[in-house]
CSV table of C-alpha atoms in Angstrom, one decimal:
chain,number,residue,atom,x,y,z
A,1,MET,CA,120.7,137.4,-18.9
A,2,GLY,CA,120.1,141.0,-20.0
A,3,ARG,CA,117.1,142.8,-18.7
A,4,ARG,CA,115.2,142.6,-22.0
A,5,LYS,CA,115.6,138.9,-22.1
A,6,GLU,CA,114.5,138.6,-18.5
A,7,CYS,CA,111.4,140.6,-19.3
A,8,MET,CA,110.6,138.4,-22.3
A,9,SER,CA,111.1,135.3,-20.2
A,10,GLY,CA,108.8,136.6,-17.5
A,11,ALA,CA,106.1,137.7,-20.0
A,12,VAL,CA,106.1,134.2,-21.6
A,13,ALA,CA,105.9,132.6,-18.2
A,14,GLY,CA,102.9,134.8,-17.4
A,15,LEU,CA,100.9,133.9,-20.5
A,16,PRO,CA,99.2,130.7,-19.1
A,17,ILE,CA,98.3,132.7,-16.0
A,18,ALA,CA,96.8,135.5,-18.1
A,19,ALA,CA,94.8,133.0,-20.1
A,20,GLY,CA,93.3,131.6,-16.9
A,21,TYR,CA,92.8,135.1,-15.5
A,22,VAL,CA,90.8,136.2,-18.6
A,23,VAL,CA,88.3,133.5,-17.9
A,24,ILE,CA,88.2,133.8,-14.1
A,25,GLY,CA,88.2,137.6,-14.4
A,26,ALA,CA,85.3,137.4,-16.7
A,27,SER,CA,83.5,135.2,-14.2
A,28,PHE,CA,84.1,137.8,-11.6
A,29,GLY,CA,82.9,140.6,-13.8
A,30,MET,CA,79.7,138.7,-14.6
A,31,LEU,CA,79.1,137.7,-11.0
A,32,ALA,CA,79.6,141.3,-9.8
A,33,ALA,CA,77.3,142.7,-12.4
A,34,ALA,CA,74.7,140.1,-11.7
A,35,GLY,CA,74.8,141.1,-8.0
A,36,GLY,CA,74.2,144.7,-8.8
A,37,MET,CA,77.7,146.0,-8.6
A,38,PRO,CA,78.4,149.0,-11.0
A,39,PRO,CA,80.9,148.2,-13.8
A,40,ALA,CA,83.2,150.9,-12.6
A,41,ALA,CA,83.4,149.3,-9.1
A,42,ALA,CA,84.1,145.8,-10.5
A,43,VAL,CA,86.8,147.0,-12.8
A,44,GLY,CA,88.2,149.4,-10.1
A,45,MET,CA,88.4,146.4,-7.8
A,46,SER,CA,90.3,144.4,-10.3
A,47,LEU,CA,92.7,147.3,-10.9
A,48,LEU,CA,93.3,148.1,-7.2
A,49,VAL,CA,92.9,144.8,-5.4
A,50,PHE,CA,94.1,142.2,-7.9
A,51,ALA,CA,93.1,139.3,-5.7
A,52,GLY,CA,90.5,136.9,-7.3
A,53,ALA,CA,89.4,135.0,-4.3
A,54,SER,CA,88.6,138.1,-2.2
A,55,GLN,CA,87.0,139.9,-5.2
A,56,PHE,CA,84.6,136.9,-5.7
A,57,MET,CA,83.8,137.0,-2.0
A,58,ALA,CA,83.2,140.7,-2.1
A,59,ALA,CA,80.9,140.3,-5.0
A,60,ASN,CA,78.8,137.8,-3.1
A,61,LEU,CA,78.8,139.8,0.1
A,62,VAL,CA,77.8,143.0,-1.7
A,63,ALA,CA,74.9,141.2,-3.3
A,64,ALA,CA,73.9,139.9,0.1
A,65,GLY,CA,74.0,143.5,1.6
A,66,ALA,CA,77.0,143.1,3.9
A,67,SER,CA,78.6,146.1,5.5
A,68,VAL,CA,81.8,147.7,4.0
A,69,GLY,CA,83.6,146.9,7.3
A,70,SER,CA,82.8,143.2,7.2
A,71,ILE,CA,83.8,142.9,3.6
A,72,VAL,CA,87.1,144.6,4.2
A,73,ALA,CA,87.7,142.3,7.2
A,74,ALA,CA,86.9,139.3,5.1
A,75,THR,CA,89.3,140.5,2.4
A,76,LEU,CA,92.1,140.9,5.0
A,77,VAL,CA,91.5,137.3,6.1
A,78,ILE,CA,91.4,135.8,2.7
A,79,ASN,CA,94.4,137.7,1.4
A,80,ILE,CA,96.6,137.4,4.5
A,81,ARG,CA,98.2,134.3,3.1
A,82,HIS,CA,99.9,136.5,0.6
A,83,MET,CA,102.0,137.8,3.5
A,84,ILE,CA,103.6,134.4,3.7
A,85,MET,CA,104.0,134.1,0.0
A,86,ALA,CA,105.6,137.5,-0.2
A,87,SER,CA,108.0,136.5,2.6
A,88,SER,CA,109.0,133.4,0.8
A,89,LEU,CA,109.3,135.1,-2.6
A,90,SER,CA,111.5,137.9,-1.1
A,91,GLN,CA,114.2,135.3,-0.4
A,92,GLN,CA,114.1,134.1,-4.0
A,93,LEU,CA,114.3,137.5,-5.6
A,94,ARG,CA,117.8,138.6,-6.7
A,95,LYS,CA,119.0,141.3,-4.4
A,96,GLY,CA,119.5,144.9,-5.5
A,97,ALA,CA,116.0,146.2,-6.1
A,98,SER,CA,115.1,149.5,-4.5
A,99,ARG,CA,112.4,149.8,-1.8
A,100,GLY,CA,110.1,151.4,-4.3
A,101,MET,CA,110.6,148.6,-6.8
A,102,LEU,CA,110.0,146.0,-4.1
A,103,ALA,CA,106.8,147.7,-3.1
A,104,ALA,CA,105.6,147.9,-6.7
A,105,LEU,CA,106.5,144.2,-7.3
A,106,SER,CA,104.7,143.1,-4.2
A,107,PHE,CA,101.4,144.4,-5.6
A,108,GLY,CA,101.4,141.6,-8.1
A,109,ILE,CA,102.0,138.7,-5.8
A,110,THR,CA,99.0,136.4,-6.3
A,111,ASP,CA,98.6,132.7,-5.8
A,112,GLU,CA,99.4,132.1,-9.4
A,113,THR,CA,102.2,134.5,-9.9
A,114,PHE,CA,103.8,133.3,-6.7
A,115,ALA,CA,103.5,129.7,-7.8
A,116,VAL,CA,105.1,130.3,-11.2
A,117,ALA,CA,107.9,132.6,-9.8
A,118,SER,CA,108.6,130.0,-7.0
A,119,LEU,CA,109.0,127.2,-9.5
A,120,GLN,CA,111.7,129.0,-11.5
A,121,LYS,CA,115.1,127.4,-11.0
A,122,GLY,CA,117.3,129.6,-8.9
A,123,GLN,CA,116.7,133.3,-8.3
A,124,VAL,CA,114.3,135.5,-10.2
A,125,SER,CA,115.2,139.0,-11.3
A,126,PRO,CA,113.0,142.0,-10.7
A,127,ALA,CA,112.6,142.3,-14.5
A,128,PHE,CA,111.4,138.8,-14.8
A,129,LEU,CA,108.9,139.2,-11.9
A,130,ALA,CA,107.7,142.6,-13.2
A,131,ALA,CA,106.9,141.2,-16.7
A,132,LEU,CA,105.3,138.1,-15.2
A,133,GLU,CA,103.0,140.1,-13.0
A,134,ALA,CA,102.2,142.7,-15.7
A,135,VAL,CA,101.0,140.1,-18.1
A,136,ALA,CA,98.9,138.3,-15.5
A,137,TYR,CA,97.5,141.7,-14.4
A,138,GLY,CA,96.5,142.6,-17.9
A,139,GLY,CA,94.7,139.3,-18.3
A,140,TRP,CA,92.8,139.9,-15.0
A,141,VAL,CA,91.7,143.4,-15.7
A,142,GLY,CA,90.9,142.7,-19.3
A,143,GLY,CA,88.9,139.6,-18.3
A,144,THR,CA,86.9,141.7,-15.8
A,145,ILE,CA,86.1,144.3,-18.4
A,146,VAL,CA,84.9,141.5,-20.8
A,147,GLY,CA,82.8,139.9,-18.0
A,148,VAL,CA,81.1,143.1,-17.0
A,149,MET,CA,80.2,143.8,-20.6
A,150,ALA,CA,79.0,140.3,-21.3
A,151,SER,CA,77.0,139.9,-18.1
A,152,THR,CA,73.7,141.0,-19.8
A,153,LEU,CA,74.1,138.3,-22.4
A,154,VAL,CA,74.4,135.5,-19.9
A,155,PRO,CA,71.4,133.6,-18.3
A,156,PRO,CA,71.0,133.7,-14.5
A,157,GLY,CA,71.8,130.0,-13.9
A,158,PHE,CA,75.2,130.5,-15.6
A,159,ALA,CA,76.0,133.3,-13.3
A,160,ASP,CA,75.2,131.2,-10.3
A,161,VAL,CA,77.7,128.5,-11.4
A,162,MET,CA,80.2,131.4,-11.7
A,163,GLY,CA,79.5,132.2,-8.1
A,164,LEU,CA,80.7,128.7,-7.1
A,165,THR,CA,83.9,129.1,-9.1
A,166,LEU,CA,85.5,130.9,-6.2
A,167,TYR,CA,85.0,127.8,-3.9
A,168,PHE,CA,86.3,125.5,-6.6
A,169,MET,CA,89.4,127.6,-6.9
A,170,PHE,CA,89.9,127.4,-3.1
A,171,MET,CA,89.5,123.6,-3.2
A,172,ALA,CA,91.8,123.2,-6.2
A,173,LEU,CA,94.5,125.2,-4.3
A,174,MET,CA,94.0,123.4,-1.0
A,175,SER,CA,93.6,119.8,-2.0
A,176,PRO,CA,97.2,119.1,-3.1
A,177,ALA,CA,98.4,120.5,0.3
A,178,LEU,CA,96.4,118.1,2.4
A,179,HIS,CA,99.1,115.5,2.7
A,180,ASN,CA,99.8,115.2,6.4
A,181,LEU,CA,97.8,115.1,9.7
A,182,PRO,CA,98.3,118.7,10.7
A,183,THR,CA,97.1,120.1,7.4
A,184,VAL,CA,94.1,117.8,7.5
A,185,VAL,CA,93.4,118.9,11.1
A,186,ALA,CA,93.8,122.6,10.0
A,187,ALA,CA,91.2,122.1,7.2
A,188,GLY,CA,88.8,120.0,9.1
A,189,ALA,CA,88.9,122.1,12.3
A,190,ALA,CA,88.5,125.3,10.2
A,191,ALA,CA,85.4,123.9,8.4
A,192,LEU,CA,83.8,122.8,11.7
A,193,LEU,CA,84.6,126.1,13.5
A,194,SER,CA,83.4,128.2,10.5
A,195,THR,CA,80.1,126.3,10.5
A,196,LEU,CA,79.8,126.7,14.2
A,197,PHE,CA,80.3,130.4,14.1
A,198,THR,CA,77.9,130.7,11.3
A,199,TYR,CA,75.0,128.8,12.8
A,200,VAL,CA,75.2,128.4,16.5
A,201,PRO,CA,73.4,131.3,18.2
A,202,LEU,CA,76.0,131.7,21.0
A,203,PHE,CA,78.7,132.5,18.5
A,204,ARG,CA,76.7,134.5,15.9
A,205,VAL,CA,78.2,137.7,17.2
A,206,LEU,CA,81.0,136.7,14.9
A,207,SER,CA,79.7,137.0,11.3
A,208,GLY,CA,81.0,137.0,7.8
A,209,GLY,CA,84.7,137.8,7.7
A,210,TRP,CA,85.2,137.6,11.5
A,211,ALA,CA,83.9,134.1,11.6
A,212,VAL,CA,86.3,133.0,8.9
A,213,LEU,CA,89.2,134.8,10.7
A,214,ALA,CA,88.4,133.3,14.1
A,215,ALA,CA,87.9,129.8,12.6
A,216,ALA,CA,91.2,130.0,10.6
A,217,VAL,CA,93.2,131.2,13.6
A,218,GLY,CA,91.7,128.5,15.9
A,219,ALA,CA,92.3,125.8,13.4
A,220,ALA,CA,95.8,126.8,12.5
A,221,ALA,CA,96.7,127.0,16.2
A,222,LEU,CA,95.3,123.5,16.7
A,223,ALA,CA,97.3,122.2,13.7
A,224,ALA,CA,100.5,123.9,15.0
A,225,TRP,CA,100.0,122.2,18.4
A,226,VAL,CA,99.4,118.8,16.7
A,227,GLU,CA,102.6,119.2,14.7
A,228,GLY,CA,104.5,120.1,17.8
A,229,ARG,CA,103.2,117.1,19.7
A,230,LYS,CA,103.7,114.6,16.9
A,231,GLY,CA,107.1,115.9,15.6
A,232,ASP,CA,105.8,115.9,12.1
A,233,SER,CA,108.2,116.7,9.2
A,234,HIS,CA,108.4,120.4,8.3
A,235,GLU,CA,106.9,120.2,4.9
A,236,HIS,CA,105.7,123.5,3.4
A,237,VAL,CA,101.9,123.6,2.9
B,1,MET,CA,75.7,150.4,-1.7
B,2,ASN,CA,76.1,154.0,-2.8
B,3,THR,CA,79.1,155.4,-4.6
B,4,TYR,CA,80.8,156.7,-1.5
B,5,GLU,CA,80.5,153.3,0.1
B,6,TYR,CA,82.0,151.7,-3.0
B,7,ILE,CA,85.0,154.1,-2.8
B,8,LEU,CA,85.5,153.1,0.8
B,9,LEU,CA,85.1,149.5,0.0
B,10,ILE,CA,87.6,149.4,-2.9
B,11,GLY,CA,90.0,151.6,-1.0
B,12,GLY,CA,89.8,149.5,2.1
B,13,MET,CA,90.1,146.2,0.2
B,14,SER,CA,93.1,147.6,-1.7
B,15,ALA,CA,94.9,148.7,1.5
B,16,VAL,CA,94.3,145.4,3.3
B,17,THR,CA,95.4,143.4,0.3
B,18,PHE,CA,98.5,145.5,-0.6
B,19,LEU,CA,99.9,146.0,2.9
B,20,PRO,CA,100.3,142.3,3.8
B,21,ARG,CA,102.1,141.8,0.4
B,22,MET,CA,104.2,144.9,0.7
B,23,LEU,CA,105.4,144.8,4.3
B,24,PRO,CA,107.1,141.4,4.4
B,25,PHE,CA,108.5,141.9,0.9
B,26,THR,CA,110.2,145.2,1.7
B,27,VAL,CA,111.1,144.5,5.3
B,28,LEU,CA,111.7,140.8,5.9
B,29,GLY,CA,114.9,140.1,4.0
B,30,ASN,CA,116.8,138.0,6.6
B,31,THR,CA,114.4,137.2,9.4
B,32,VAL,CA,113.5,133.5,9.9
B,33,LEU,CA,110.6,132.8,12.2
B,34,SER,CA,110.8,129.7,14.4
B,35,GLY,CA,108.8,127.7,16.9
B,36,PHE,CA,105.1,128.0,17.3
B,37,ALA,CA,104.8,131.2,15.2
B,38,ALA,CA,106.4,129.5,12.2
B,39,ARG,CA,104.2,126.4,12.6
B,40,PHE,CA,101.1,128.5,13.1
B,41,LEU,CA,101.7,130.5,9.9
B,42,ARG,CA,102.3,127.4,7.9
B,43,TYR,CA,98.8,126.1,8.5
B,44,ILE,CA,97.0,129.4,8.0
B,45,PRO,CA,96.6,128.9,4.2
B,46,CYS,CA,94.8,125.5,4.5
B,47,ALA,CA,92.8,126.8,7.5
B,48,VAL,CA,91.6,130.0,5.7
B,49,LEU,CA,90.7,128.2,2.5
B,50,SER,CA,88.7,125.6,4.3
B,51,ALA,CA,86.9,128.2,6.5
B,52,LEU,CA,86.0,130.0,3.3
B,53,ILE,CA,84.6,127.0,1.6
B,54,VAL,CA,82.5,125.6,4.4
B,55,PRO,CA,79.7,126.4,5.0
B,56,ALA,CA,79.5,129.2,2.4
B,57,ALA,CA,79.7,127.1,-0.8
B,58,PHE,CA,76.7,125.0,0.3
B,59,THR,CA,74.4,128.0,0.9
B,60,SER,CA,75.1,130.0,-2.3
B,61,ARG,CA,72.4,130.6,-5.0
B,62,ALA,CA,73.5,127.7,-7.1
B,63,GLY,CA,72.5,125.1,-4.4
B,64,ALA,CA,74.3,122.5,-2.2
B,65,ALA,CA,74.3,119.6,-4.7
B,66,PRO,CA,76.1,121.5,-7.6
B,67,ALA,CA,78.5,122.8,-4.9
B,68,ALA,CA,79.2,119.4,-3.5
B,69,ALA,CA,79.7,117.9,-7.0
B,70,GLY,CA,82.2,120.6,-8.0
B,71,LEU,CA,84.1,120.5,-4.7
B,72,ALA,CA,84.4,116.7,-5.0
B,73,ALA,CA,85.8,117.1,-8.5
B,74,ALA,CA,88.3,119.8,-7.5
B,75,PHE,CA,89.4,117.8,-4.4
B,76,ILE,CA,89.9,114.5,-6.3
B,77,LEU,CA,91.8,116.2,-9.2
B,78,GLY,CA,93.9,118.2,-6.7
B,79,ARG,CA,94.9,114.9,-5.0
B,80,LEU,CA,95.9,113.6,-8.4
B,81,ARG,CA,98.1,116.7,-8.9
B,82,VAL,CA,96.2,117.8,-12.0
B,83,HIS,CA,96.8,121.4,-13.1
B,84,PHE,CA,94.9,124.0,-11.1
B,85,LEU,CA,93.0,125.4,-14.1
B,86,VAL,CA,91.9,121.9,-15.3
B,87,SER,CA,90.6,121.2,-11.8
B,88,VAL,CA,88.6,124.4,-11.7
B,89,PHE,CA,87.1,123.9,-15.1
B,90,ALA,CA,86.2,120.3,-14.3
B,91,ALA,CA,84.6,121.4,-11.1
B,92,MET,CA,82.5,124.0,-13.0
B,93,ALA,CA,81.5,121.4,-15.5
B,94,ALA,CA,80.5,119.0,-12.7
B,95,ALA,CA,78.5,121.6,-11.0
B,96,ALA,CA,76.8,122.7,-14.2
B,97,LEU,CA,76.0,119.0,-15.0
B,98,VAL,CA,74.3,118.5,-11.6
B,99,MET,CA,72.4,121.8,-12.0
B,100,GLN,CA,71.0,120.5,-15.3
B,101,MET,CA,69.9,117.3,-13.8
B,102,LEU,CA,68.0,118.9,-11.0
């Protein structure tokens, strides 16, 4: 396939993602504005971070008065999964791209772009991936701008439901993956540990992002041990 | 949060988001992890997502009941392999419905 055809193909594949991103990006814009974040900060975040889950979390944490350090730590924890996705996708990318191109392409690896790219039959070309990510990115940033502008028109109750959207996204992503004992152990243990670190005075030195990180690391280690003991099949989560 | 702090925040978030995506993508090529490390990393996604949802979703401004309704909807539809977007919208609708009834 010529490069132009690959771009067109990637762009078309990105359209459903962009449609979703316009809505979720607008939700983020509204939530951020409702929490007191300046429009420039919200749009800047969408431009430079391009990670919905962590942006929603950041909007909530900013409104709650959390420190910059703890929000950045929470962002690292939430987005670290993209390291695994990037590793996986790197194997599916057709070889030959320059380091600079790889770095640029890696910026656009999100849950949705990864999912669509991974589902393509065979290898994906840099042109395809670039177009896919560009279309998705446009939807995300565009949606954020719309959301920030529309926030004044929206009643407070609506913005609160938008704040929950983040968690519904997480559940919608996680639910299909809970298909064997170790994954259920990972999710269950993480929920318990996270609650423990949030409420039990002894552990409250860990707060916000650190609690999530510690809970996730502990739960994943436990799940890995469970899989090792049970000899479970090596299904990808 | 003042302007300087916002710049630090967005810069920091950008760096900790971009680097985990960039490093494996540019470096990893032919390395295949094995053993405990591989198993551990495989369960990080579910663990992180779960730790993020609980308990935070139940203590947000919207309230615990709308949160529970939406999470239940998203969970059930996810098990049924419904498209991600449909699950999210259905969850938002469920939460909004419960909020209306309270």
